[in-house]
mmCIF file of C-alpha atoms in Angstrom:
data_model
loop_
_atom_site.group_PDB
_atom_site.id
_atom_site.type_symbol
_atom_site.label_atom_id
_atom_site.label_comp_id
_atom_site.label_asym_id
_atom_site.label_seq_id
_atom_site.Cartn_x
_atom_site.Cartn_y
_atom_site.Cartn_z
ATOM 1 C CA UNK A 1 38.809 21.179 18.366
ATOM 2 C CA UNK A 2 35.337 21.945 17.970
ATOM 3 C CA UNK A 3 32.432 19.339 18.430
ATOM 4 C CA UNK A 4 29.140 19.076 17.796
ATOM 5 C CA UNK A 5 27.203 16.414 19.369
ATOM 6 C CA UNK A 6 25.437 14.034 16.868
ATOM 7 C CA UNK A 7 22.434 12.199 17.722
ATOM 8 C CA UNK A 8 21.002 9.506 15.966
ATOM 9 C CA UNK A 9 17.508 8.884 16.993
ATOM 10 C CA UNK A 10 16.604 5.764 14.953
ATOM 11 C CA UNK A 11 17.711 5.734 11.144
ATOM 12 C CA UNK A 12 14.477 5.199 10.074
ATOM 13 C CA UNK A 13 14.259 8.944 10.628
ATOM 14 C CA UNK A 14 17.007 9.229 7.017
ATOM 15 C CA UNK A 15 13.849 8.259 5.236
ATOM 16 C CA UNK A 16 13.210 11.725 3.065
ATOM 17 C CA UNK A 17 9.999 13.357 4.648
ATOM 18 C CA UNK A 18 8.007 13.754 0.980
ATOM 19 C CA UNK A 19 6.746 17.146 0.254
ATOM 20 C CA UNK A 20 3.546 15.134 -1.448
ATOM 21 C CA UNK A 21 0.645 14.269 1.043
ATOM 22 C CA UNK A 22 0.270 10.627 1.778
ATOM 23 C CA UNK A 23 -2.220 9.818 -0.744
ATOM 24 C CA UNK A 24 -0.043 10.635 -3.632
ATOM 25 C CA UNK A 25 3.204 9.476 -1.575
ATOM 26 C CA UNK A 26 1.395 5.544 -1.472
ATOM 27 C CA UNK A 27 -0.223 6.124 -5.515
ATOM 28 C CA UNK A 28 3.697 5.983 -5.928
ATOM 29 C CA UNK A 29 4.989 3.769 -3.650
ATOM 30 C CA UNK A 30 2.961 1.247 -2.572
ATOM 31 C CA UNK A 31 4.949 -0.334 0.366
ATOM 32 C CA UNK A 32 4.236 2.820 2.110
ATOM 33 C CA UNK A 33 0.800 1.726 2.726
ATOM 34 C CA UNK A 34 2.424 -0.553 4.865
ATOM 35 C CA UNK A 35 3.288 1.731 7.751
ATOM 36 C CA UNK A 36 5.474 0.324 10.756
ATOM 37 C CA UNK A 37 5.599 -2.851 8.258
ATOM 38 C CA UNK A 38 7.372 -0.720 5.614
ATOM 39 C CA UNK A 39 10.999 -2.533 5.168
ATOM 40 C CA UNK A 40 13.233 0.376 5.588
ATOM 41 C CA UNK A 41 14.659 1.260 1.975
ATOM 42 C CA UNK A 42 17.611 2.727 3.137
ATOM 43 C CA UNK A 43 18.618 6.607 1.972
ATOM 44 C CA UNK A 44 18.445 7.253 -1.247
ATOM 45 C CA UNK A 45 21.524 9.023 -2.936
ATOM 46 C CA UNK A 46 21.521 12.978 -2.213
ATOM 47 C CA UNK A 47 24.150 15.795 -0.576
ATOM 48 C CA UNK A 48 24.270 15.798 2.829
ATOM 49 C CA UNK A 49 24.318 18.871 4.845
ATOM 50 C CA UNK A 50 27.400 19.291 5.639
ATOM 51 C CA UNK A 51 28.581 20.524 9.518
ATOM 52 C CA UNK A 52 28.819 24.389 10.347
ATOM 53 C CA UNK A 53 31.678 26.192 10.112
ATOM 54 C CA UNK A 54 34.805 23.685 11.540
ATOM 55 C CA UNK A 55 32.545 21.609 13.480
ATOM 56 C CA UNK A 56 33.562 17.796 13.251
ATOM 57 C CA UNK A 57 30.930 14.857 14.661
ATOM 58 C CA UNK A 58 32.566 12.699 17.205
ATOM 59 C CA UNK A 59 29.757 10.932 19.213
ATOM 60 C CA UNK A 60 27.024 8.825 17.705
ATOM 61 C CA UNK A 61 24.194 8.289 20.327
ATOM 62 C CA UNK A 62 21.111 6.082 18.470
ATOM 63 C CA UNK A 63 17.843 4.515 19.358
ATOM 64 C CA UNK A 64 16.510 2.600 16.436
ATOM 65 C CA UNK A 65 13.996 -0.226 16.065
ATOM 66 C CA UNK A 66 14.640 -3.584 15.147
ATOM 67 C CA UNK A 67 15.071 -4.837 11.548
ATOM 68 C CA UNK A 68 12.268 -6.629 9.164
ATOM 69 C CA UNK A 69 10.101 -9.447 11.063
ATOM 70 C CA UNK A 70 7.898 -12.096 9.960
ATOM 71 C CA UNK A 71 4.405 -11.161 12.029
ATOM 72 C CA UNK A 72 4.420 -11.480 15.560
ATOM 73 C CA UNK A 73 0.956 -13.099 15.976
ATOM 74 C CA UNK A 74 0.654 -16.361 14.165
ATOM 75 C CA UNK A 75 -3.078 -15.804 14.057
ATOM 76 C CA UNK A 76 -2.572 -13.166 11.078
ATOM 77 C CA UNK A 77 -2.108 -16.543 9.012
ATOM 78 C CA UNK A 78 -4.332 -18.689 10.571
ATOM 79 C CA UNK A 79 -7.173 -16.786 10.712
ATOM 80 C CA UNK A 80 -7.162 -16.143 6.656
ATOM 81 C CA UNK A 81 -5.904 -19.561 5.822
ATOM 82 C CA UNK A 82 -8.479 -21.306 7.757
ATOM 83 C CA UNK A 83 -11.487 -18.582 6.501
ATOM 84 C CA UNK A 84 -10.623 -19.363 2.818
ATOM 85 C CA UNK A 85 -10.070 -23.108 3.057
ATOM 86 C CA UNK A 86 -13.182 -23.635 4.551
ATOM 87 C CA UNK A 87 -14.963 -21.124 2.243
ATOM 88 C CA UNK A 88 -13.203 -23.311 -0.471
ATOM 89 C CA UNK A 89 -14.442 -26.756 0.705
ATOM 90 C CA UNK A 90 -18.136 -25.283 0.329
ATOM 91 C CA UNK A 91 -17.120 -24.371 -3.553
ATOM 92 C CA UNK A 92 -17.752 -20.700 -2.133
ATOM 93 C CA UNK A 93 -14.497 -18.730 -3.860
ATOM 94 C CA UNK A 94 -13.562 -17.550 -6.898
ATOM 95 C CA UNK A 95 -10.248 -18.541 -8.951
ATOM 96 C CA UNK A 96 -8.289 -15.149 -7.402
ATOM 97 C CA UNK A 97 -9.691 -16.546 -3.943
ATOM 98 C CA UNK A 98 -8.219 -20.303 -4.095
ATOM 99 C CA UNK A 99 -4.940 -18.390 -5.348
ATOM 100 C CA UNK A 100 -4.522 -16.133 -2.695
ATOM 101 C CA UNK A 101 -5.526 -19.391 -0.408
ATOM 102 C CA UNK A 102 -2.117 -20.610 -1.213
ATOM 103 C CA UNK A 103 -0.081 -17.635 -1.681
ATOM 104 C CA UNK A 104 -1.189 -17.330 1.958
ATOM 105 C CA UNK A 105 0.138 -20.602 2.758
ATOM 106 C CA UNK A 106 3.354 -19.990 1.386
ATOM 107 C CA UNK A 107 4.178 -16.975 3.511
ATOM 108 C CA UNK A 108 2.842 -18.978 6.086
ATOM 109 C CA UNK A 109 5.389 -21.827 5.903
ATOM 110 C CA UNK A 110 8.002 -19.488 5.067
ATOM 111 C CA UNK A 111 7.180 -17.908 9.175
ATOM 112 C CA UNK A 112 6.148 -21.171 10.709
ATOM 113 C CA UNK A 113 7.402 -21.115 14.079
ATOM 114 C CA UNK A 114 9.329 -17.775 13.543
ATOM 115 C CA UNK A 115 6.381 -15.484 14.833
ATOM 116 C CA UNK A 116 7.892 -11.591 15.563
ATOM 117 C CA UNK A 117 11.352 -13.229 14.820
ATOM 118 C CA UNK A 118 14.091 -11.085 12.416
ATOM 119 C CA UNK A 119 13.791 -12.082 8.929
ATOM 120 C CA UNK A 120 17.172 -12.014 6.848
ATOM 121 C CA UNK A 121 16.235 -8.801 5.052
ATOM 122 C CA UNK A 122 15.995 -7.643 8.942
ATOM 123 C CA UNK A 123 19.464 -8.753 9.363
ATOM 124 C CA UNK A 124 20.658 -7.312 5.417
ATOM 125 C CA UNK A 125 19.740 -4.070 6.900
ATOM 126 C CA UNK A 126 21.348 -3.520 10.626
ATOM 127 C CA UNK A 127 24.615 -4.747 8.830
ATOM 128 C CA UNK A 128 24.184 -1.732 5.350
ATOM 129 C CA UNK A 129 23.419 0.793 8.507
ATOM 130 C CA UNK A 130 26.243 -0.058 10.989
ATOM 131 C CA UNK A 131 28.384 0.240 7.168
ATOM 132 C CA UNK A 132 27.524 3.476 6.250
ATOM 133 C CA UNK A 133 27.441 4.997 9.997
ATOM 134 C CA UNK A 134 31.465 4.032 9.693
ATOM 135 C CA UNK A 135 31.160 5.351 6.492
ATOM 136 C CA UNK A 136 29.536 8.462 6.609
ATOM 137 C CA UNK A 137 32.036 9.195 10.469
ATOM 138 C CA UNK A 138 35.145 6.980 10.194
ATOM 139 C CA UNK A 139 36.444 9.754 12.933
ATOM 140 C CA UNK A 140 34.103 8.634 15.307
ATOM 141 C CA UNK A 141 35.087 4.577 14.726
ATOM 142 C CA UNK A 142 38.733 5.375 14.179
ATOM 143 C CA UNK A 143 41.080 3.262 16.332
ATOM 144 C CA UNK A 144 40.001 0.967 19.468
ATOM 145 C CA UNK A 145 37.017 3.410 20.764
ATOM 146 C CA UNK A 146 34.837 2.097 22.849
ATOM 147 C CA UNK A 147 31.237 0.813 21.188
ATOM 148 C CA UNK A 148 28.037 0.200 23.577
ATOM 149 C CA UNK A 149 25.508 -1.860 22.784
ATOM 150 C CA UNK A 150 22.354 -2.611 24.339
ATOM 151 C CA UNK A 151 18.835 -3.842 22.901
ATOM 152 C CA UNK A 152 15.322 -5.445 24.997
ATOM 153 C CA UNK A 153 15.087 -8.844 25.462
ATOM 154 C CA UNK A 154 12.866 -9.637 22.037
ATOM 155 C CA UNK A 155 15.234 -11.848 20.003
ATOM 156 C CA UNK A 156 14.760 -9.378 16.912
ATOM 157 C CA UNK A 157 16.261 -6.611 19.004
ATOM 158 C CA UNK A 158 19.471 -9.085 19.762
ATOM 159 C CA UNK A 159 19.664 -10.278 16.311
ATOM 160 C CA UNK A 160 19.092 -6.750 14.808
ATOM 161 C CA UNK A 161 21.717 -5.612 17.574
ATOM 162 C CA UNK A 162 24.326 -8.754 16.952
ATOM 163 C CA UNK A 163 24.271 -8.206 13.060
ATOM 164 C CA UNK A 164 25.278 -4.376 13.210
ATOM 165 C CA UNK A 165 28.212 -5.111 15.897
ATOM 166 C CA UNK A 166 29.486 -7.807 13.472
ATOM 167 C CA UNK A 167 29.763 -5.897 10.282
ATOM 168 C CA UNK A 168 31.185 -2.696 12.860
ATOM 169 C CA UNK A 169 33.705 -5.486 13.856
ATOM 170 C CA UNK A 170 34.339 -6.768 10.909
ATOM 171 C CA UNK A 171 35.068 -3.157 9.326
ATOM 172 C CA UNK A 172 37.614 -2.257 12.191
ATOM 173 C CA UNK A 173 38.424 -5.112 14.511
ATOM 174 C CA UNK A 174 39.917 -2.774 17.056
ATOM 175 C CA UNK A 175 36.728 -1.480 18.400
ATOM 176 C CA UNK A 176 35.956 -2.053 22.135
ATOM 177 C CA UNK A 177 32.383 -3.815 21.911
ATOM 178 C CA UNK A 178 30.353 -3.939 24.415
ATOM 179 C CA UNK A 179 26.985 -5.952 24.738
ATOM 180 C CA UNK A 180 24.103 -6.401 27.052
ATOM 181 C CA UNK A 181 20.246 -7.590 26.330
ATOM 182 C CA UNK A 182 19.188 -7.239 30.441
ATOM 183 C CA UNK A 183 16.035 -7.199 32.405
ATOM 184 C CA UNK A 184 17.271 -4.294 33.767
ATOM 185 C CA UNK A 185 18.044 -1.929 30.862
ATOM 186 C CA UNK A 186 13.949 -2.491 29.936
ATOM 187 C CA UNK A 187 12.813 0.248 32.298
ATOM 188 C CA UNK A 188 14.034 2.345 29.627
ATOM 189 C CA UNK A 189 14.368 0.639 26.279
ATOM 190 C CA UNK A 190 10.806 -0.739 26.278
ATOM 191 C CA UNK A 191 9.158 1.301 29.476
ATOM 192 C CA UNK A 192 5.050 1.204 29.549
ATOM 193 C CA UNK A 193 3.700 3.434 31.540
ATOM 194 C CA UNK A 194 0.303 1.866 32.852
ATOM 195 C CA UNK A 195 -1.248 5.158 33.564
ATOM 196 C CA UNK A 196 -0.740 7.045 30.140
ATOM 197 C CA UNK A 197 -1.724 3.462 28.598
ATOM 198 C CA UNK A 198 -4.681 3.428 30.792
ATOM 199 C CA UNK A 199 -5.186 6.699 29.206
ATOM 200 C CA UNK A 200 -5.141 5.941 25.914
ATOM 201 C CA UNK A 201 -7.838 3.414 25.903
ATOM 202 C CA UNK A 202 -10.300 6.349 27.424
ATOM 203 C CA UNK A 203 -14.055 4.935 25.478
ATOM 204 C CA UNK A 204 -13.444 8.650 23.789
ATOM 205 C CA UNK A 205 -10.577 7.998 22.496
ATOM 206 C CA UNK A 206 -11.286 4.391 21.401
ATOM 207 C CA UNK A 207 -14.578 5.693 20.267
ATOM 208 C CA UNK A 208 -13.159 8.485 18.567
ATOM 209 C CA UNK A 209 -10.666 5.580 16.716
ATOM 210 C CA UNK A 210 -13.987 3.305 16.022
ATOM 211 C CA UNK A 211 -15.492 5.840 14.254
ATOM 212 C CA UNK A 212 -12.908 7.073 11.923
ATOM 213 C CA UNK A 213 -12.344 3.153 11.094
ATOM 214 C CA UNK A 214 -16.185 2.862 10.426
ATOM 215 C CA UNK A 215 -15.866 5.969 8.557
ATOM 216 C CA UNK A 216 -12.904 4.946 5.990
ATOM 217 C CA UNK A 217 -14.234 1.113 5.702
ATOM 218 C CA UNK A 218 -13.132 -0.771 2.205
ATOM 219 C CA UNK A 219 -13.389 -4.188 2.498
ATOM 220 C CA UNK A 220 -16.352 -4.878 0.213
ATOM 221 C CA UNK A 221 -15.024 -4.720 -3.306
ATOM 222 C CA UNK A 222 -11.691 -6.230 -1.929
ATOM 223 C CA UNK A 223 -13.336 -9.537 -0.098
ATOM 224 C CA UNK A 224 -16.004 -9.555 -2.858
ATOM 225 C CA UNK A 225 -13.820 -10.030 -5.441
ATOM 226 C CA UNK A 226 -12.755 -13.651 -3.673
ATOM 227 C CA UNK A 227 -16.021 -15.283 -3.200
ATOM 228 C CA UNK A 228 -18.369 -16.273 -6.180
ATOM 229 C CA UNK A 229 -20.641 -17.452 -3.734
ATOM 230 C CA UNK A 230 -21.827 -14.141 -2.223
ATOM 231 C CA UNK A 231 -25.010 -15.458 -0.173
ATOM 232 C CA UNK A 232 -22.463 -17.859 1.572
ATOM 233 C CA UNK A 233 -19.964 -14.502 1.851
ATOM 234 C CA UNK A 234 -22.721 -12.285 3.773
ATOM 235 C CA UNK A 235 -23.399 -15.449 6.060
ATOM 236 C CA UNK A 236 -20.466 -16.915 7.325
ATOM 237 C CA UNK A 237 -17.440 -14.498 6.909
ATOM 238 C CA UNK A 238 -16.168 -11.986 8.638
ATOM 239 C CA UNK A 239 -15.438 -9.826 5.902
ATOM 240 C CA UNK A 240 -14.382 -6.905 7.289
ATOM 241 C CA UNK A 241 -11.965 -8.360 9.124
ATOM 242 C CA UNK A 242 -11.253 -11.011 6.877
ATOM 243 C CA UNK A 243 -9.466 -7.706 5.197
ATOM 244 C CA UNK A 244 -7.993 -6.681 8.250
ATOM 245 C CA UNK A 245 -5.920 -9.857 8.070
ATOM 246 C CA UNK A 246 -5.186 -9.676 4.592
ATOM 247 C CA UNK A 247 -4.269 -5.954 4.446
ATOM 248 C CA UNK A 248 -1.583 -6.736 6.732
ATOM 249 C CA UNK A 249 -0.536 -9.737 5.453
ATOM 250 C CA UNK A 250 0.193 -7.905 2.350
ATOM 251 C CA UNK A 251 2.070 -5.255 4.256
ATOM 252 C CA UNK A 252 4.454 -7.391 5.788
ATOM 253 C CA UNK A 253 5.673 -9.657 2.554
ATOM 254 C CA UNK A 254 8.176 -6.878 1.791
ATOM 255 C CA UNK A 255 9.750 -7.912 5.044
ATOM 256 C CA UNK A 256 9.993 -11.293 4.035
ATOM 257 C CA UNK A 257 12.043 -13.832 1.362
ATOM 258 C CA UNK A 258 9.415 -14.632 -0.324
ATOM 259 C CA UNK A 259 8.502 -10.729 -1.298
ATOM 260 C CA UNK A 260 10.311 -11.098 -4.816
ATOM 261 C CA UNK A 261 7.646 -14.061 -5.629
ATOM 262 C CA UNK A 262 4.350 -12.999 -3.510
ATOM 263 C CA UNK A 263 2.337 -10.048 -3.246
ATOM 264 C CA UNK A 264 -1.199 -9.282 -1.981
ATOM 265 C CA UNK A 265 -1.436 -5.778 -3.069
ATOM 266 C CA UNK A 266 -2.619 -6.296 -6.348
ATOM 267 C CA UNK A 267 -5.974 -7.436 -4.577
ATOM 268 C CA UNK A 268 -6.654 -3.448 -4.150
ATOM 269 C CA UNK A 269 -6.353 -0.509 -5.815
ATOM 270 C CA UNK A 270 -4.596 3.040 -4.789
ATOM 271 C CA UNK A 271 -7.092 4.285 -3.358
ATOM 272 C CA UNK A 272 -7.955 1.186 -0.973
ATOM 273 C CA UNK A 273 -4.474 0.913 0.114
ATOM 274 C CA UNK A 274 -4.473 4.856 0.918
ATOM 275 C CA UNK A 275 -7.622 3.895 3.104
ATOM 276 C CA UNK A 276 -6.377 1.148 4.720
ATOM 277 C CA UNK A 277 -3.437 2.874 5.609
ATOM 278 C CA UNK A 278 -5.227 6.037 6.945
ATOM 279 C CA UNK A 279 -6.591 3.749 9.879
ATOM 280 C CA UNK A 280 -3.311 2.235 11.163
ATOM 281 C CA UNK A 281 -2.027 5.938 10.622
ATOM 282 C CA UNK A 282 -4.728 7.284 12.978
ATOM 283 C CA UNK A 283 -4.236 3.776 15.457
ATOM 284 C CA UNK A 284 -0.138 5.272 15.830
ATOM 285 C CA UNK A 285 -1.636 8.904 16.829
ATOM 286 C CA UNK A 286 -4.452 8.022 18.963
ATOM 287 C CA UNK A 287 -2.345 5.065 20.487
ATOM 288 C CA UNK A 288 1.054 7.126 21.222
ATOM 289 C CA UNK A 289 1.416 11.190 19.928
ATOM 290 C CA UNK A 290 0.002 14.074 21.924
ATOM 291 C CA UNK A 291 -4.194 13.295 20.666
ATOM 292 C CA UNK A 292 -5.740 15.327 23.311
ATOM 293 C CA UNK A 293 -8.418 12.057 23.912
ATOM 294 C CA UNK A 294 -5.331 9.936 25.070
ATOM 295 C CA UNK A 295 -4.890 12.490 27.719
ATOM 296 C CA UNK A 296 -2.352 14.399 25.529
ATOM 297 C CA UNK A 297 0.516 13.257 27.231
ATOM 298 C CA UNK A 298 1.379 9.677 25.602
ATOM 299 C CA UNK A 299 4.886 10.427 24.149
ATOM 300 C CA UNK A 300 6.413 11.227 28.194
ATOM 301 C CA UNK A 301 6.252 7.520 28.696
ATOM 302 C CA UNK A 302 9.290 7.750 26.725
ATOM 303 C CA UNK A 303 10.994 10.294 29.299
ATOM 304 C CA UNK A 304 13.260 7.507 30.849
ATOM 305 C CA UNK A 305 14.565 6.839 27.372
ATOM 306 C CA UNK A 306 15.549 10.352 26.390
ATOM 307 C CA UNK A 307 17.097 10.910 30.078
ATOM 308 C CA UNK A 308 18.990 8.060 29.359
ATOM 309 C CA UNK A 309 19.899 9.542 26.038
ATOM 310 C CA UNK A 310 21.126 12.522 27.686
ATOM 311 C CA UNK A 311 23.170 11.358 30.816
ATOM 312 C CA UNK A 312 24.538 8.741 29.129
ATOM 313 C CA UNK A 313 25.658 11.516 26.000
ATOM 314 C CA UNK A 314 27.076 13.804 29.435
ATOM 315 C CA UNK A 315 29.305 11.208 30.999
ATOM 316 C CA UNK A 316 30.545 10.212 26.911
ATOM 317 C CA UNK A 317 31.208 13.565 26.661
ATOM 318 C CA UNK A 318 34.160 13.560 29.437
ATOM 319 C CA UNK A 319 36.038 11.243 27.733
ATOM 320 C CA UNK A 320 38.979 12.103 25.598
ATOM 321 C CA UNK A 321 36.983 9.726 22.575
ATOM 322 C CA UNK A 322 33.462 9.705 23.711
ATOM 323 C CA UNK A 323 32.834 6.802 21.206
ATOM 324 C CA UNK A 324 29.328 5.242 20.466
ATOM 325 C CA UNK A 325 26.469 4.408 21.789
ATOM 326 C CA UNK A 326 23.886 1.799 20.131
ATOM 327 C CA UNK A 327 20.506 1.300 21.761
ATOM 328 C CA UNK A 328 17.799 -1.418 19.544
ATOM 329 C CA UNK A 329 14.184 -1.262 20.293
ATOM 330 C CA UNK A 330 10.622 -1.395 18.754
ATOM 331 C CA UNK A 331 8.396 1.007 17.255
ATOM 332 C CA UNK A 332 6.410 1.329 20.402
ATOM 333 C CA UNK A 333 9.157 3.211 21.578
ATOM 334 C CA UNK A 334 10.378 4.919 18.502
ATOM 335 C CA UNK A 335 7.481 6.752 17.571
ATOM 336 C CA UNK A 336 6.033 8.437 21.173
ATOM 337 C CA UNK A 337 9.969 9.443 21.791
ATOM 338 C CA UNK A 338 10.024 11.160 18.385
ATOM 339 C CA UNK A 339 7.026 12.532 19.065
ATOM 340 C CA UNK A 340 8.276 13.954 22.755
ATOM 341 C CA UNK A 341 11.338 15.169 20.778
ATOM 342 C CA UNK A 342 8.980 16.916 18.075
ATOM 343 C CA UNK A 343 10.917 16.101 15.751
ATOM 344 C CA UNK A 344 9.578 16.977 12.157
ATOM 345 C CA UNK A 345 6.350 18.547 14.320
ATOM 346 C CA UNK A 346 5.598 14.965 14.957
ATOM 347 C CA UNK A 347 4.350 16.407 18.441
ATOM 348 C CA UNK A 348 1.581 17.375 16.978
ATOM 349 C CA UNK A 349 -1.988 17.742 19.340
ATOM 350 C CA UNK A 350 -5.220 17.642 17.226
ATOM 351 C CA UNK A 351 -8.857 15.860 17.794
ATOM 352 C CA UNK A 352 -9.639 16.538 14.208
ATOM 353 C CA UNK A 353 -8.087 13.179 12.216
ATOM 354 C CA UNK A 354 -8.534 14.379 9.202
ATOM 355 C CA UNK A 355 -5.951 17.043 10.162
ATOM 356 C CA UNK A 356 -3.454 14.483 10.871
ATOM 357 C CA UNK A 357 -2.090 13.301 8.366
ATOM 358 C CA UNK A 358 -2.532 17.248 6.384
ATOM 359 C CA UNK A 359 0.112 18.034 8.841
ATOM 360 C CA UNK A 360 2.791 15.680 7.675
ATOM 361 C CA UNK A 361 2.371 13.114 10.182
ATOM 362 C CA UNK A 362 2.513 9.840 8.697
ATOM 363 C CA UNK A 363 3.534 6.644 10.332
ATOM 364 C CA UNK A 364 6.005 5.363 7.527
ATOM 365 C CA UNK A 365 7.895 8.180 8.134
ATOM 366 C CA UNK A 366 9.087 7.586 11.772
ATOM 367 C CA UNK A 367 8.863 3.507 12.251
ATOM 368 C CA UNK A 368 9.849 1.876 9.171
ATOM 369 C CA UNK A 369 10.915 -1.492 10.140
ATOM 370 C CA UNK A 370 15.081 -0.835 10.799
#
C-alpha cells in the first residue's frame, strides 16, 4: 500500500490563513486582536484536499500548544484592579471606569488562584480535536495501535494532554496509551537556548521593538474615556500601561467562562484594537522568527524539537502500524518551530516592521490558544 506521511504540526495551523490583511481580518473579527490569546475556533466547514493519487495517511505526528488559560501572571489583575479602585476612592473615574472596576473583578475571581492554569473551554477544545483527528483518519486509530503521549511539566500542557487521551479513549477503548509529563522530555518540548535568547534582547533589537511601540501608541482616548478627573489621570496613573493591562485583559476573556457575560473590547474601537495588536505582532517576530536584529537565527532553538519530530516519525515508520504520536507544548515553542519549518513563509527575515505583517505574518495565525 502506499503511504504518505502526515504531520500535524499544531492544529492551530487548520485556522484558514485570510487572504485580507490583518487590519480588515480584526475590523471583522475582533478576537483576532487577541493574538496567542485568541481561543482557537476550531475549522470552519470547507472540502478538504483530498490525498494524491492512492495515497492513504497512516501516521499522525503533532506538536500543538496547550488549550485556553486564565493569565499566567496574577499581576494582569492586580495591577488594574488596584489602579482603578484607588482612582475611584479619590472620586477620579467616570461611570464606564467604576464599571469596568468590577467587570475586572469578576474575571478576577473567576482566575483566583488558577494563574496560567487550563480553563474548561481549554479542556472543550483538546477533547473536539482528539474527535475529529479520529474522525477525519479512523485508519490511523483503527484497532489497539499504539498512542504516545507526552507534554512539559506546566499543568495546562497535562490537562490539555489528559483531556485529548480521554475522549481518544473513550472513542476506541482499544488504543495502547501511553503517557509521560518528564523532566527529561523538556530538552525538547520546551528547550531555551540561552545564546539565541541572549540574542534576542540585543539593545537594537529591543530598541528597534521600543520604537515601533512608541510609534503605534493608543492609550489616550482609551484610558481617557475612564477618568473624569483628568488632572488626577496625568498625575498619578500610568496610563499607558494602565492599557497594556487592560488590552490584554480583554484578550484573554474569550478564554474564559465568563466570556459570554464580560467583555473589554467595547472600550476601543477597530482601529485601536488593530494597533494594539500590531505591537504584540511585532513582540512574536522580534522575540522568535528570523528578524535579522535577533541575530536571525531564533527559530533553530527549536532544532531539538523537529529532530525529535523526525527520528521519532523514522523508527514509527518500521512498524507494521506506525500509530500516533501526540506532543503538548506552548506557543514559545510553536511559533519559532513553524517559523524554522517556513511554513506559510512564516520564516520570513525583514528589519522593516511595517513589512511584517504585509507579508502574511500574523501571530493569530500560528499560536491560537489549542
Amino acid at each position: 500500500m502506499k503511504r504518505v506521511f502526515v504531520i500535524f504540526c499544531a492544529l492551530g495551523i487548520a485556522l484558514a490563513i485570510c487572504a485580507q490583511k490583518p487590519q480588515q481580518d480584526i475590523k471583522k473579527n475582533l478576537r483576532l486582536s487577541g493574538g496567542s490569546f485568541l481561543a482557537y475556533p476550531g475549522p470552519k466547514q470547507h472540502k478538504r484536499t483530498s490525498a494524491p493519487g492512492n495515497k492513504k495517511p497512516f501516521y499522525i505526528s503533532h506538536f500543538g500548544r496547550h488549550g485556553s488559560r486564565y493569565p499566567t501572571k496574577t499581576e494582569d489583575f492586580t495591577f488594574v484592579i488596584e489602579t482603578l479602585q484607588k482612582s475611584e476612592e479619590a472620586h477620579a473615574l467616570t461611570p464606564l471606569g467604576s464599571e469596568v472596576l468590577q467587570r475586572v473583578i469578576m474575571m478576577e475571581q473567576e482566575a483566583h488562584n488558577r494563574p496560567g492554569e487550563l480553563t474548561s473551554l481549554g479542556a472543550q477544545q483538546q477533547q473536539e480535536i482528539a474527535e475529529r483527528m479520529v474522525q477525519r483518519f479512523p485508519a490511523v486509530f483503527d484497532g489497539n495501535v499504539t498512542v504516545e503521549a507526552k507534554s512539559t511539566t506546566s499543568i495546562r500542557a497535562i490537562l490539555s494532554m489528559s483531556n485529548a487521551l480521554l475522549k481518544l479513549q473513550a472513542l476506541n477503548p482499544k488504543l495502547k496509551i501511553k503517557v509521560d509529563a518528564s523532566q527529561s522530555d523538556m530538552g525538547y518540548l520546551r528547550h531555551n537556548d540561552k545564546l539565541l535568547t541572549t540574542q534576542s534582547l540585543d539593545e537594537k533589537n529591543v530598541a528597534l521593538y521600543n520604537a515601533f511601540v512608541d510609534a503605534h501608541s493608543t492609550w489616550e482616548r482609551v484610558i481617557g474615556q475612564l477618568y473624569s478627573d483628568t488632572a488626577y489621570l496625568n498625575h498619578n496613573v500610568e496610563g499607558k500601561k494602565l492599557n497594556s493591562y487592560l488590552f490584554r485583559l480583554a484578550s484573554v476573556v474569550q478564554d474564559m467562562d465568563l466570556r459570554k457575560k464580560v467583555t473589554l473590547y467595547d472600550l476601543y474601537t477597530d482601529a485601536e484594537l488593530y494597533e494594539n495588536w500590531r505591537k504584540d505582532n511585532v513582540f512574536w517576530y522580534l522575540g522568535f522568527g528570523f528578524a535579522p536584529t535577533n541575530g536571525g537565527k531564533m527559530p533553530f532553538g527549536q532544532r531539538f524539537l523537529l529532530r525529535n519530530i523526525i527520528e521519532k516519525a523514522d523508527s514509527c515508520l518500521k512498524l507494521d502500524r506506525p500509530g500516533v504520536t501526540l506532543r503538548y507544548g506552548h506557543d514559545t515553542a510553536l511559533l519559532p518551530l513553524v517559523c524554522l519549518l517556513g511554513i506559510n513563509d512564516f520564516d520570513l527575515s525583514t528589519d522593516d516592521l511595517d513589512q511584517v505583517e504585509r507579508r502574511g505574518w500574523a501571530d493569530y495565525k500560528i499560536i491560537p490558544m489549542a
